[in-house]
Amino acid sequence: MSYRDVASRQILAWSCTAVGARMPVAMAPLALVFLARERPGGYTLGAVLAAAFVIGEIVGAPLLGVRLRPGRARVQLATGLAAGAAGFAGLGAAPGAPSGVLAAFAFLAGAAPAASAGGLRTLLTELVPGRAVAQALSAESMLMSGVWAVSPAAVTGLALGVAPRVPLLLAAALMACAAAGLWLLPAVWGDEGPGGEDGGGGTPLVRVLAGAWPVYVTGAASLTLLGLAELILPALLEQRGIGVGWSGPLLAGLAVGAGLGAFVYGLRAWPGRLRTRGAALMSGTSLCVTLVALTPDTAGIAAALAVGGALQSGAMVTRNLALREALPPNALAAGYSVMYAAAGVGYAATGSLAGVLLDVVAPSTAVLAGVGLTLALTVAGWAGEVRREARPLRRADPVVTLEGTAPGLQGPAAGPEGAAIRRGGDPESRL
């Protein structure tokens, strides 16, 4: 296995579009804090605006994701990205506007383009041969690790060196370019499923998406775990007598580790079922975060974060592959959007948990409590996948369509190995 199938002009165009769509998201929370810090309320207002942005993502991803239609996804995604660019432009153009207006712009910037993550991931897997899907998802993870590593430095440099509004104006320009970049990619992609949008009565899409809940749980758990480590890291460094200024380099090391881990994951086919592989990677990530909480020196914390990032990126690629097995092709964009929203909920819950725990326990204890919660979620997700995959294949079940169903095989039905069956009833046709 190699990355040769991923090296093409279309993938290059996709990569540029994805960076334009995702970098504004990575920049937004810190950019909003810098935008508000010189106003009355300062950092508190910045936190409120960042929360409005995240809530917009959580609301927009599932609501808009389930409405994506492969036949007109380009227009739908471009509309969302253009509206998101307008939200960022409003924030950058009117930094002195009332707080409520800024919160509305932040919500729009988060909600309108929220389905683009799932839609672009689905499009990526359509642009490569079936044998190269794992490599494509690994390449996406590497690309996003780079985006998240560069974004904080870009925001800080522009906000302090030029003006606080500049990062948000840059985010608006990037997102507008991403909307235009969609026209370099296929106009129609994916599979509407038999019956198209006007299928008859049967299994609704929401029910099919709900059937993949174990994948969402473990996917959210993997992001939540390292999110907890990131949020508590400054307090943990203070507890260890280490300068808080090390937070940036240590988190950059985590991002580099995640990129390397994704690269290694895509180099070969790994043994074991996806659910077992995901549980093993999550257990390894949990061990690394535990070491972050217990290690007294900077070098040990850096090593644990880098290895943990590598394992976590592998776990996320595994979860994306597992979702492809759990859902029919015409539900994948919606499924990825739901998992994106679940990860957002997990990260938001992590922030709340960190704030509560730091008031009553030491930072290291707070990290260990988060590890325990993550392991519980991992076990719950793994058990749910075992139960789902153990269900016998029922040939009478209908295939899901985007707004109903049509006769055939049930979309999420899976055989003993959990491979989703394509429409048409061929049990050898795997995702």
PDB file of C-alpha atoms in Angstrom, residues 192-417:
ATOM      1  CA  GLU A 192     -28.274   9.106  -4.145  1.00  0.00           C
ATOM      2  CA  GLY A 193     -29.377   5.546  -3.520  1.00  0.00           C
ATOM      3  CA  PRO A 194     -32.263   3.808  -5.255  1.00  0.00           C
ATOM      4  CA  GLY A 195     -35.295   5.950  -5.432  1.00  0.00           C
ATOM      5  CA  GLY A 196     -33.297   9.154  -5.127  1.00  0.00           C
ATOM      6  CA  GLU A 197     -34.808  11.872  -3.021  1.00  0.00           C
ATOM      7  CA  ASP A 198     -38.400  10.729  -3.526  1.00  0.00           C
ATOM      8  CA  GLY A 199     -38.145   7.184  -2.186  1.00  0.00           C
ATOM      9  CA  GLY A 200     -41.130   5.518  -0.676  1.00  0.00           C
ATOM     10  CA  GLY A 201     -41.853   4.838   2.990  1.00  0.00           C
ATOM     11  CA  GLY A 202     -39.405   2.800   5.039  1.00  0.00           C
ATOM     12  CA  THR A 203     -36.317   3.351   7.166  1.00  0.00           C
ATOM     13  CA  PRO A 204     -35.672   7.104   7.512  1.00  0.00           C
ATOM     14  CA  LEU A 205     -32.199   8.566   7.267  1.00  0.00           C
ATOM     15  CA  VAL A 206     -32.235   9.719  10.889  1.00  0.00           C
ATOM     16  CA  ARG A 207     -32.805   6.148  12.045  1.00  0.00           C
ATOM     17  CA  VAL A 208     -29.962   4.872   9.885  1.00  0.00           C
ATOM     18  CA  LEU A 209     -27.604   7.534  11.251  1.00  0.00           C
ATOM     19  CA  ALA A 210     -28.652   6.726  14.809  1.00  0.00           C
ATOM     20  CA  GLY A 211     -27.716   3.097  14.210  1.00  0.00           C
ATOM     21  CA  ALA A 212     -24.060   4.129  13.923  1.00  0.00           C
ATOM     22  CA  TRP A 213     -24.013   5.703  17.410  1.00  0.00           C
ATOM     23  CA  PRO A 214     -21.093   3.569  18.684  1.00  0.00           C
ATOM     24  CA  VAL A 215     -18.794   5.101  16.055  1.00  0.00           C
ATOM     25  CA  TYR A 216     -19.824   8.608  17.073  1.00  0.00           C
ATOM     26  CA  VAL A 217     -19.179   7.825  20.740  1.00  0.00           C
ATOM     27  CA  THR A 218     -15.664   6.505  20.239  1.00  0.00           C
ATOM     28  CA  GLY A 219     -14.838   9.211  17.684  1.00  0.00           C
ATOM     29  CA  ALA A 220     -15.899  11.928  20.110  1.00  0.00           C
ATOM     30  CA  ALA A 221     -14.038  10.215  22.957  1.00  0.00           C
ATOM     31  CA  SER A 222     -10.738  10.303  21.073  1.00  0.00           C
ATOM     32  CA  LEU A 223     -10.963  14.049  20.496  1.00  0.00           C
ATOM     33  CA  THR A 224     -12.274  14.701  24.001  1.00  0.00           C
ATOM     34  CA  LEU A 225      -9.290  13.016  25.628  1.00  0.00           C
ATOM     35  CA  LEU A 226      -6.613  15.130  23.987  1.00  0.00           C
ATOM     36  CA  GLY A 227      -8.878  18.178  24.224  1.00  0.00           C
ATOM     37  CA  LEU A 228      -8.848  17.748  27.998  1.00  0.00           C
ATOM     38  CA  ALA A 229      -5.055  17.521  27.978  1.00  0.00           C
ATOM     39  CA  GLU A 230      -4.811  20.691  25.851  1.00  0.00           C
ATOM     40  CA  LEU A 231      -7.161  22.735  28.027  1.00  0.00           C
ATOM     41  CA  ILE A 232      -5.558  21.731  31.315  1.00  0.00           C
ATOM     42  CA  LEU A 233      -1.962  21.792  30.063  1.00  0.00           C
ATOM     43  CA  PRO A 234      -1.146  25.373  31.202  1.00  0.00           C
ATOM     44  CA  ALA A 235      -2.415  24.664  34.725  1.00  0.00           C
ATOM     45  CA  LEU A 236      -0.595  21.321  34.742  1.00  0.00           C
ATOM     46  CA  LEU A 237       2.682  23.000  33.768  1.00  0.00           C
ATOM     47  CA  GLU A 238       2.261  25.477  36.603  1.00  0.00           C
ATOM     48  CA  GLN A 239       1.634  22.588  38.997  1.00  0.00           C
ATOM     49  CA  ARG A 240       4.911  21.003  37.871  1.00  0.00           C
ATOM     50  CA  GLY A 241       6.835  24.278  38.174  1.00  0.00           C
ATOM     51  CA  ILE A 242       7.305  24.527  34.385  1.00  0.00           C
ATOM     52  CA  GLY A 243       6.877  27.814  32.534  1.00  0.00           C
ATOM     53  CA  VAL A 244       3.433  28.241  30.974  1.00  0.00           C
ATOM     54  CA  GLY A 245       5.180  29.469  27.833  1.00  0.00           C
ATOM     55  CA  TRP A 246       5.987  25.837  27.049  1.00  0.00           C
ATOM     56  CA  SER A 247       2.297  25.220  26.269  1.00  0.00           C
ATOM     57  CA  GLY A 248       2.636  26.390  22.662  1.00  0.00           C
ATOM     58  CA  PRO A 249       5.678  24.265  21.720  1.00  0.00           C
ATOM     59  CA  LEU A 250       4.235  21.224  23.492  1.00  0.00           C
ATOM     60  CA  LEU A 251       0.923  21.495  21.631  1.00  0.00           C
ATOM     61  CA  ALA A 252       2.796  22.031  18.369  1.00  0.00           C
ATOM     62  CA  GLY A 253       4.627  18.778  19.109  1.00  0.00           C
ATOM     63  CA  LEU A 254       1.276  17.091  19.635  1.00  0.00           C
ATOM     64  CA  ALA A 255       0.118  18.287  16.201  1.00  0.00           C
ATOM     65  CA  VAL A 256       3.346  17.090  14.569  1.00  0.00           C
ATOM     66  CA  GLY A 257       2.930  13.716  16.247  1.00  0.00           C
ATOM     67  CA  ALA A 258      -0.631  13.501  14.955  1.00  0.00           C
ATOM     68  CA  GLY A 259       0.528  14.190  11.403  1.00  0.00           C
ATOM     69  CA  LEU A 260       3.257  11.551  11.588  1.00  0.00           C
ATOM     70  CA  GLY A 261       0.852   9.054  13.106  1.00  0.00           C
ATOM     71  CA  ALA A 262      -1.632   9.552  10.293  1.00  0.00           C
ATOM     72  CA  PHE A 263       1.151   9.087   7.720  1.00  0.00           C
ATOM     73  CA  VAL A 264       2.327   5.826   9.272  1.00  0.00           C
ATOM     74  CA  TYR A 265      -1.248   4.560   9.557  1.00  0.00           C
ATOM     75  CA  GLY A 266      -1.741   4.915   5.806  1.00  0.00           C
ATOM     76  CA  LEU A 267       1.445   3.062   4.864  1.00  0.00           C
ATOM     77  CA  ARG A 268       0.016  -0.425   5.281  1.00  0.00           C
ATOM     78  CA  ALA A 269      -3.021  -2.537   6.069  1.00  0.00           C
ATOM     79  CA  TRP A 270      -3.195  -3.131   9.809  1.00  0.00           C
ATOM     80  CA  PRO A 271      -4.446  -6.382  11.356  1.00  0.00           C
ATOM     81  CA  GLY A 272      -7.612  -6.812  13.358  1.00  0.00           C
ATOM     82  CA  ARG A 273     -11.178  -5.585  13.119  1.00  0.00           C
ATOM     83  CA  LEU A 274     -11.703  -1.846  13.009  1.00  0.00           C
ATOM     84  CA  ARG A 275     -13.454  -1.819  16.377  1.00  0.00           C
ATOM     85  CA  THR A 276     -10.576  -3.721  18.015  1.00  0.00           C
ATOM     86  CA  ARG A 277      -7.974  -1.536  16.352  1.00  0.00           C
ATOM     87  CA  GLY A 278      -9.798   1.612  17.466  1.00  0.00           C
ATOM     88  CA  ALA A 279     -10.090   0.398  21.056  1.00  0.00           C
ATOM     89  CA  ALA A 280      -6.363  -0.462  21.132  1.00  0.00           C
ATOM     90  CA  LEU A 281      -5.385   2.959  19.786  1.00  0.00           C
ATOM     91  CA  MET A 282      -7.682   4.686  22.266  1.00  0.00           C
ATOM     92  CA  SER A 283      -6.189   2.682  25.136  1.00  0.00           C
ATOM     93  CA  GLY A 284      -2.713   3.729  24.018  1.00  0.00           C
ATOM     94  CA  THR A 285      -3.786   7.366  23.795  1.00  0.00           C
ATOM     95  CA  SER A 286      -5.264   7.128  27.294  1.00  0.00           C
ATOM     96  CA  LEU A 287      -1.966   5.770  28.602  1.00  0.00           C
ATOM     97  CA  CYS A 288      -0.082   8.659  27.014  1.00  0.00           C
ATOM     98  CA  VAL A 289      -2.405  11.263  28.536  1.00  0.00           C
ATOM     99  CA  THR A 290      -2.042   9.520  31.896  1.00  0.00           C
ATOM    100  CA  LEU A 291       1.721   9.902  31.561  1.00  0.00           C
ATOM    101  CA  VAL A 292       1.207  13.599  30.761  1.00  0.00           C
ATOM    102  CA  ALA A 293      -0.600  13.946  34.098  1.00  0.00           C
ATOM    103  CA  LEU A 294       2.058  12.048  36.086  1.00  0.00           C
ATOM    104  CA  THR A 295       5.353  13.000  34.405  1.00  0.00           C
ATOM    105  CA  PRO A 296       7.252  15.723  36.321  1.00  0.00           C
ATOM    106  CA  ASP A 297       9.550  17.050  33.565  1.00  0.00           C
ATOM    107  CA  THR A 298       9.057  18.888  30.284  1.00  0.00           C
ATOM    108  CA  ALA A 299      10.739  16.270  28.087  1.00  0.00           C
ATOM    109  CA  GLY A 300       8.494  13.508  29.402  1.00  0.00           C
ATOM    110  CA  ILE A 301       5.340  15.560  28.860  1.00  0.00           C
ATOM    111  CA  ALA A 302       6.476  16.439  25.323  1.00  0.00           C
ATOM    112  CA  ALA A 303       7.140  12.801  24.450  1.00  0.00           C
ATOM    113  CA  ALA A 304       3.815  11.640  25.887  1.00  0.00           C
ATOM    114  CA  LEU A 305       1.877  14.317  23.977  1.00  0.00           C
ATOM    115  CA  ALA A 306       3.645  13.538  20.692  1.00  0.00           C
ATOM    116  CA  VAL A 307       3.016   9.784  20.961  1.00  0.00           C
ATOM    117  CA  GLY A 308      -0.534  10.400  22.153  1.00  0.00           C
ATOM    118  CA  GLY A 309      -1.185  12.627  19.142  1.00  0.00           C
ATOM    119  CA  ALA A 310       0.133   9.916  16.816  1.00  0.00           C
ATOM    120  CA  LEU A 311      -2.134   7.271  18.332  1.00  0.00           C
ATOM    121  CA  GLN A 312      -5.130   9.601  18.425  1.00  0.00           C
ATOM    122  CA  SER A 313      -4.833  10.428  14.728  1.00  0.00           C
ATOM    123  CA  GLY A 314      -4.769   6.704  13.947  1.00  0.00           C
ATOM    124  CA  ALA A 315      -7.870   6.248  16.085  1.00  0.00           C
ATOM    125  CA  MET A 316      -9.694   8.987  14.168  1.00  0.00           C
ATOM    126  CA  VAL A 317      -8.813   7.463  10.783  1.00  0.00           C
ATOM    127  CA  THR A 318     -10.067   4.126  12.118  1.00  0.00           C
ATOM    128  CA  ARG A 319     -13.329   5.743  13.199  1.00  0.00           C
ATOM    129  CA  ASN A 320     -13.807   7.284   9.746  1.00  0.00           C
ATOM    130  CA  LEU A 321     -13.254   3.875   8.145  1.00  0.00           C
ATOM    131  CA  ALA A 322     -15.664   2.295  10.632  1.00  0.00           C
ATOM    132  CA  LEU A 323     -18.320   4.843   9.709  1.00  0.00           C
ATOM    133  CA  ARG A 324     -17.933   3.835   6.053  1.00  0.00           C
ATOM    134  CA  GLU A 325     -18.718   0.273   7.084  1.00  0.00           C
ATOM    135  CA  ALA A 326     -21.662   1.275   9.248  1.00  0.00           C
ATOM    136  CA  LEU A 327     -23.524   3.458   6.731  1.00  0.00           C
ATOM    137  CA  PRO A 328     -24.610   3.127   3.094  1.00  0.00           C
ATOM    138  CA  PRO A 329     -22.852   5.381   0.569  1.00  0.00           C
ATOM    139  CA  ASN A 330     -25.732   7.852   0.291  1.00  0.00           C
ATOM    140  CA  ALA A 331     -25.671   8.518   4.054  1.00  0.00           C
ATOM    141  CA  LEU A 332     -21.923   9.036   4.485  1.00  0.00           C
ATOM    142  CA  ALA A 333     -21.843  12.841   4.176  1.00  0.00           C
ATOM    143  CA  ALA A 334     -24.572  13.113   6.816  1.00  0.00           C
ATOM    144  CA  GLY A 335     -22.786  10.552   8.992  1.00  0.00           C
ATOM    145  CA  TYR A 336     -19.499  12.434   8.883  1.00  0.00           C
ATOM    146  CA  SER A 337     -21.349  15.626   9.775  1.00  0.00           C
ATOM    147  CA  VAL A 338     -23.015  13.972  12.760  1.00  0.00           C
ATOM    148  CA  MET A 339     -19.648  12.659  13.965  1.00  0.00           C
ATOM    149  CA  TYR A 340     -18.207  16.162  13.568  1.00  0.00           C
ATOM    150  CA  ALA A 341     -21.023  17.506  15.728  1.00  0.00           C
ATOM    151  CA  ALA A 342     -20.483  14.743  18.293  1.00  0.00           C
ATOM    152  CA  ALA A 343     -16.807  15.661  18.496  1.00  0.00           C
ATOM    153  CA  GLY A 344     -17.808  19.300  19.008  1.00  0.00           C
ATOM    154  CA  VAL A 345     -20.140  18.323  21.844  1.00  0.00           C
ATOM    155  CA  GLY A 346     -17.363  16.263  23.402  1.00  0.00           C
ATOM    156  CA  TYR A 347     -14.882  19.112  23.190  1.00  0.00           C
ATOM    157  CA  ALA A 348     -17.378  21.604  24.626  1.00  0.00           C
ATOM    158  CA  ALA A 349     -18.168  19.196  27.462  1.00  0.00           C
ATOM    159  CA  THR A 350     -14.438  18.813  28.054  1.00  0.00           C
ATOM    160  CA  GLY A 351     -14.075  22.548  28.537  1.00  0.00           C
ATOM    161  CA  SER A 352     -16.901  22.574  31.062  1.00  0.00           C
ATOM    162  CA  LEU A 353     -15.498  19.548  32.899  1.00  0.00           C
ATOM    163  CA  ALA A 354     -12.043  21.108  33.019  1.00  0.00           C
ATOM    164  CA  GLY A 355     -13.430  24.329  34.488  1.00  0.00           C
ATOM    165  CA  VAL A 356     -15.366  22.491  37.189  1.00  0.00           C
ATOM    166  CA  LEU A 357     -12.595  20.074  38.132  1.00  0.00           C
ATOM    167  CA  LEU A 358      -9.858  22.699  38.329  1.00  0.00           C
ATOM    168  CA  ASP A 359     -11.854  24.470  41.052  1.00  0.00           C
ATOM    169  CA  VAL A 360     -11.794  21.417  43.326  1.00  0.00           C
ATOM    170  CA  VAL A 361      -8.838  19.185  42.410  1.00  0.00           C
ATOM    171  CA  ALA A 362      -5.272  19.476  41.155  1.00  0.00           C
ATOM    172  CA  PRO A 363      -4.747  19.690  37.368  1.00  0.00           C
ATOM    173  CA  SER A 364      -3.152  16.227  37.265  1.00  0.00           C
ATOM    174  CA  THR A 365      -6.203  14.739  38.999  1.00  0.00           C
ATOM    175  CA  ALA A 366      -8.502  16.496  36.536  1.00  0.00           C
ATOM    176  CA  VAL A 367      -6.609  14.909  33.627  1.00  0.00           C
ATOM    177  CA  LEU A 368      -6.872  11.459  35.221  1.00  0.00           C
ATOM    178  CA  ALA A 369     -10.620  11.937  35.712  1.00  0.00           C
ATOM    179  CA  GLY A 370     -10.911  12.756  32.015  1.00  0.00           C
ATOM    180  CA  VAL A 371      -8.963   9.619  31.136  1.00  0.00           C
ATOM    181  CA  GLY A 372     -11.396   7.521  33.170  1.00  0.00           C
ATOM    182  CA  LEU A 373     -14.383   9.092  31.425  1.00  0.00           C
ATOM    183  CA  THR A 374     -12.813   8.540  28.018  1.00  0.00           C
ATOM    184  CA  LEU A 375     -12.101   4.881  28.722  1.00  0.00           C
ATOM    185  CA  ALA A 376     -15.732   4.425  29.794  1.00  0.00           C
ATOM    186  CA  LEU A 377     -16.924   5.979  26.510  1.00  0.00           C
ATOM    187  CA  THR A 378     -14.501   3.793  24.556  1.00  0.00           C
ATOM    188  CA  VAL A 379     -15.817   0.636  26.198  1.00  0.00           C
ATOM    189  CA  ALA A 380     -19.414   1.737  25.576  1.00  0.00           C
ATOM    190  CA  GLY A 381     -18.682   2.413  21.905  1.00  0.00           C
ATOM    191  CA  TRP A 382     -16.805  -0.863  21.460  1.00  0.00           C
ATOM    192  CA  ALA A 383     -19.629  -2.856  23.078  1.00  0.00           C
ATOM    193  CA  GLY A 384     -22.161  -1.068  20.882  1.00  0.00           C
ATOM    194  CA  GLU A 385     -20.204  -1.993  17.750  1.00  0.00           C
ATOM    195  CA  VAL A 386     -19.992  -5.626  18.851  1.00  0.00           C
ATOM    196  CA  ARG A 387     -23.750  -5.721  19.333  1.00  0.00           C
ATOM    197  CA  ARG A 388     -24.461  -3.966  16.038  1.00  0.00           C
ATOM    198  CA  GLU A 389     -22.150  -6.198  14.024  1.00  0.00           C
ATOM    199  CA  ALA A 390     -23.597  -9.325  15.616  1.00  0.00           C
ATOM    200  CA  ARG A 391     -27.055  -8.642  14.182  1.00  0.00           C
ATOM    201  CA  PRO A 392     -27.870 -11.042  11.340  1.00  0.00           C
ATOM    202  CA  LEU A 393     -28.240  -9.701   7.814  1.00  0.00           C
ATOM    203  CA  ARG A 394     -31.905  -9.350   6.898  1.00  0.00           C
ATOM    204  CA  ARG A 395     -32.526  -9.363   3.185  1.00  0.00           C
ATOM    205  CA  ALA A 396     -36.029  -7.963   3.518  1.00  0.00           C
ATOM    206  CA  ASP A 397     -34.860  -4.685   5.026  1.00  0.00           C
ATOM    207  CA  PRO A 398     -35.068  -1.596   2.786  1.00  0.00           C
ATOM    208  CA  VAL A 399     -32.208   0.552   1.584  1.00  0.00           C
ATOM    209  CA  VAL A 400     -32.206   4.052   3.046  1.00  0.00           C
ATOM    210  CA  THR A 401     -32.598   6.998   0.724  1.00  0.00           C
ATOM    211  CA  LEU A 402     -31.993  10.617   1.562  1.00  0.00           C
ATOM    212  CA  GLU A 403     -35.654  11.456   2.077  1.00  0.00           C
ATOM    213  CA  GLY A 404     -37.150   8.052   2.609  1.00  0.00           C
ATOM    214  CA  THR A 405     -36.357   4.596   1.334  1.00  0.00           C
ATOM    215  CA  ALA A 406     -36.753   2.315  -1.629  1.00  0.00           C
ATOM    216  CA  PRO A 407     -36.969  -1.464  -1.819  1.00  0.00           C
ATOM    217  CA  GLY A 408     -33.794  -3.460  -1.435  1.00  0.00           C
ATOM    218  CA  LEU A 409     -31.297  -4.136   1.300  1.00  0.00           C
ATOM    219  CA  GLN A 410     -31.200  -2.024   4.436  1.00  0.00           C
ATOM    220  CA  GLY A 411     -28.427   0.580   4.187  1.00  0.00           C
ATOM    221  CA  PRO A 412     -26.733   0.021   7.556  1.00  0.00           C
ATOM    222  CA  ALA A 413     -27.272  -3.723   7.665  1.00  0.00           C
ATOM    223  CA  ALA A 414     -23.964  -5.473   8.013  1.00  0.00           C
ATOM    224  CA  GLY A 415     -22.690  -8.981   7.938  1.00  0.00           C
ATOM    225  CA  PRO A 416     -20.609 -10.591  10.668  1.00  0.00           C
ATOM    226  CA  GLU A 417     -17.596  -8.449   9.763  1.00  0.00           C
TER     227      GLU A 417
END
